[in-house]
Amino acid sequence: MQNQELLDRIVVVLVRARNPNNIGAVARAMHDFGFRHLRLVNDYTVPFETARSAVDAGAVLAAAVEFGSVAEAVADCTLVVGTTAVGERALQHPLHALPEAATQMREHLASGGDTPQVALLFGSEKTGLSNDELSHCNWLLTIPMQEHEEVRHPSMNLGQAVAVCLWELVRRPVTQPVAGAASPVDAAELERLTRLLTDVLEQTGYTRRHPANCDDAQIRRLVLRMGLTASDVPVWMGILRQILWHAARDKG
Amino acid sequence: MQNQELLDRIVVVLVRARNPNNIGAVARAMHDFGFRHLRLVNDYTVPFETARSAVDAGAVLAAAVEFGSVAEAVADCTLVVGTTAVGERALQHPLHALPEAATQMREHLASGGDTPQVALLFGSEKTGLSNDELSHCNWLLTIPMQEHEEVRHPSMNLGQAVAVCLWELVRRPVTQPVAGAASPVDAAELERLTRLLTDVLEQTGYTRRHPANCDDAQIRRLVLRMGLTASDVPVWMGILRQILWHAARDKG
């Protein structure tokens, strides 16, 4: 899904977002997750280009396109998805929780045909999408939230809601190796460390006092549970050798 | 997982967060997803209680606890997870991408034992967690982001990063069958169909008899709910045009 061509087929549409910093936060989240097409629907011009919160997202803001109506903003889209915090509004549309909604959007994009393109609409922070704006949507998406007794209609911060939706679209459940991950330690090295620790336990008298803790398998598991990285191993080797040297010196 | 007792075993720790609005945004995301325990590590007092961005999250801020060091803030936690944008830092820790990290945190909490408690650490927006702060962590979590040539070290907005991590912890994958993929229809075409249907309703007198059903938004939703495929649209256009032609002929 991180394929740029597919990401470019998803358009984020902000309807009546008026705070430039919110628009900037949305642009930043888009940039972080690789989305490039931002559209703004407003009945007047918002000076969003100066948004301070759009660290590194200048390209998204520079390419943002303004429209005078939702109809124009989604005209070239083959699937139009509205976001809603649900609340009291009597919904006239099918409603999907985010995980299922993201699956459906991905499947729509994968369906081929005449270059499918998905619009994901977010309303103003204060009022969300109006009924008229929602009427342009094929179906609605909601981010399931915790219900609180004291608050009737929870709603998310706009930048956070966009970040969570876009993350859900790009997330890959099966973990891939991450660049910069700590180098794994091979078993031979761990075995050397296990030998060295065994020597230490013997030389320091631990084995005599606690023989029940000291069979080979127990010590090996103990070392494995240390969860060592490759760069840790020589450090631990050094510590253990120092202990051995010290123990031998005391004996001598 | 939305079980409150389990959510209460996850503690969000902000290290050197200094912008009250960022702290407020974190509190809001916590509130949205049902997390209640926020800890702040700072070497001086931050007036976070007044954060404007913490809509509805007053209870989280009111219960937030301040600590003078990471060690104190995580002292009662059985798993300490640091977040990092990776970057150039030579990592000394195992690193997991968010989906796998969330699974591991959930498994840790489900493991029972001596009331497991997980700390999730976020560093300052500017510098992230320092090597010393990272040394308190069992392992690290990163939110996989799109790589951009022009930006060396992508990093997320603090409030958005927290929202994405907490969402991943509470999300429940939904695997429901998806409706069979048919060729998509673009919104402009559906809008033409909506116009045509509106004409039909007017010409045939439906609008006069049932005005309550006929505002633009209702008709548009009606068309969207038809779930049309690309090959259906010309058929429907033809049907509606035929009706219009017939209605005009009868009049004349």
Tab-separated table of C-alpha atoms in Angstrom, chain B residues 70-190:
chain	number	residue	atom	x	y	z
B	70	VAL	CA	12.502	9.023	33.958
B	71	ALA	CA	13.607	6.486	36.573
B	72	GLU	CA	11.012	7.756	39.048
B	73	ALA	CA	8.295	8.033	36.404
B	74	VAL	CA	8.609	4.381	35.348
B	75	ALA	CA	9.557	2.864	38.708
B	76	ASP	CA	6.283	0.916	39.081
B	77	CYS	CA	6.141	-0.275	35.458
B	78	THR	CA	6.994	-3.804	34.382
B	79	LEU	CA	7.547	-2.921	30.723
B	80	VAL	CA	9.025	0.373	29.554
B	81	VAL	CA	8.690	1.163	25.859
B	82	GLY	CA	10.384	4.169	24.259
B	83	THR	CA	9.249	5.779	21.020
B	84	THR	CA	11.715	6.889	18.394
B	85	ALA	CA	11.719	8.224	14.852
B	86	VAL	CA	14.874	6.153	14.334
B	87	GLY	CA	17.038	8.583	12.388
B	88	GLU	CA	20.772	8.378	12.648
B	89	ARG	CA	21.082	7.425	16.275
B	90	ALA	CA	22.795	4.084	16.671
B	91	LEU	CA	20.128	2.152	18.489
B	92	GLN	CA	21.177	0.074	21.443
B	93	HIS	CA	17.748	-1.491	21.801
B	94	PRO	CA	15.503	-3.927	20.009
B	95	LEU	CA	13.144	-1.952	17.788
B	96	HIS	CA	9.590	-2.912	16.830
B	97	ALA	CA	7.270	-1.314	14.306
B	98	LEU	CA	4.040	-0.069	15.892
B	99	PRO	CA	1.708	-2.971	15.012
B	100	GLU	CA	4.038	-5.555	16.484
B	101	ALA	CA	4.873	-3.294	19.433
B	102	ALA	CA	1.196	-2.928	20.321
B	103	THR	CA	0.760	-6.684	20.172
B	104	GLN	CA	3.700	-7.161	22.512
B	105	MET	CA	2.370	-4.583	24.968
B	106	ARG	CA	-1.045	-6.240	24.977
B	107	GLU	CA	0.552	-9.643	25.503
B	108	HIS	CA	2.610	-8.283	28.369
B	109	LEU	CA	-0.523	-6.932	30.037
B	110	ALA	CA	-2.354	-10.204	29.471
B	111	SER	CA	0.507	-12.189	30.931
B	112	GLY	CA	-0.781	-11.625	34.425
B	113	GLY	CA	1.827	-12.048	37.107
B	114	ASP	CA	2.497	-9.189	39.459
B	115	THR	CA	0.036	-6.659	38.020
B	116	PRO	CA	1.935	-5.767	34.855
B	117	GLN	CA	2.019	-2.096	33.971
B	118	VAL	CA	3.353	-0.613	30.738
B	119	ALA	CA	4.988	2.795	30.352
B	120	LEU	CA	4.994	4.335	26.873
B	121	LEU	CA	7.582	7.122	26.659
B	122	PHE	CA	7.594	10.047	24.238
B	123	GLY	CA	10.486	12.487	24.094
B	124	SER	CA	10.492	16.187	23.328
B	125	GLU	CA	9.377	17.156	19.837
B	126	LYS	CA	12.710	18.686	19.069
B	127	THR	CA	15.147	16.001	20.170
B	128	GLY	CA	13.131	12.902	20.991
B	129	LEU	CA	14.383	10.729	23.845
B	130	SER	CA	18.056	11.070	24.763
B	131	ASN	CA	20.306	8.040	24.982
B	132	ASP	CA	20.148	8.257	28.752
B	133	GLU	CA	16.354	8.347	28.705
B	134	LEU	CA	16.259	5.456	26.229
B	135	SER	CA	18.405	3.398	28.601
B	136	HIS	CA	15.363	3.004	30.848
B	137	CYS	CA	13.456	1.263	28.059
B	138	ASN	CA	13.124	-2.479	27.541
B	139	TRP	CA	12.708	-1.885	23.830
B	140	LEU	CA	11.746	0.771	21.338
B	141	LEU	CA	8.733	1.417	19.154
B	142	THR	CA	8.704	3.312	15.881
B	143	ILE	CA	5.817	4.419	13.714
B	144	PRO	CA	6.833	3.471	10.169
B	145	MET	CA	6.694	6.542	7.977
B	146	GLN	CA	7.139	7.296	4.327
B	147	GLU	CA	10.706	8.102	3.438
B	148	HIS	CA	11.235	11.375	1.667
B	149	GLU	CA	14.393	12.191	-0.166
B	150	GLU	CA	14.382	15.795	0.897
B	151	VAL	CA	13.960	15.128	4.605
B	152	ARG	CA	16.517	13.041	6.440
B	153	HIS	CA	14.722	12.288	9.657
B	154	PRO	CA	10.969	12.375	9.528
B	155	SER	CA	9.288	12.822	12.863
B	156	MET	CA	5.671	13.177	13.801
B	157	ASN	CA	3.880	15.885	15.660
B	158	LEU	CA	3.742	14.788	19.323
B	159	GLY	CA	-0.048	14.816	19.658
B	160	GLN	CA	-0.431	12.909	16.392
B	161	ALA	CA	2.209	10.326	17.342
B	162	VAL	CA	0.456	9.657	20.657
B	163	ALA	CA	-2.940	9.432	18.941
B	164	VAL	CA	-1.631	6.904	16.398
B	165	CYS	CA	0.050	4.746	19.074
B	166	LEU	CA	-3.005	4.731	21.343
B	167	TRP	CA	-5.289	3.955	18.420
B	168	GLU	CA	-3.118	0.982	17.529
B	169	LEU	CA	-3.418	-0.243	21.131
B	170	VAL	CA	-7.227	-0.099	21.177
B	171	ARG	CA	-8.097	-0.904	17.567
B	172	ARG	CA	-9.985	-4.064	16.885
B	173	PRO	CA	-9.422	-5.472	13.477
B	174	VAL	CA	-12.655	-6.107	11.685
B	175	THR	CA	-12.620	-8.702	9.010
B	176	GLN	CA	-15.928	-8.561	7.296
B	177	PRO	CA	-16.642	-9.658	3.768
B	178	VAL	CA	-16.367	-6.818	1.333
B	179	ALA	CA	-18.964	-6.366	-1.358
B	180	GLY	CA	-17.826	-7.734	-4.696
B	181	ALA	CA	-15.688	-5.285	-6.612
B	182	ALA	CA	-17.413	-3.729	-9.570
B	183	SER	CA	-16.150	-0.926	-11.777
B	184	PRO	CA	-16.272	2.314	-9.818
B	185	VAL	CA	-18.375	5.298	-10.807
B	186	ASP	CA	-17.075	8.819	-10.403
B	187	ALA	CA	-18.912	11.448	-8.439
B	188	ALA	CA	-19.464	13.758	-11.416
B	189	GLU	CA	-21.360	11.013	-13.195
B	190	LEU	CA	-23.456	10.331	-10.115
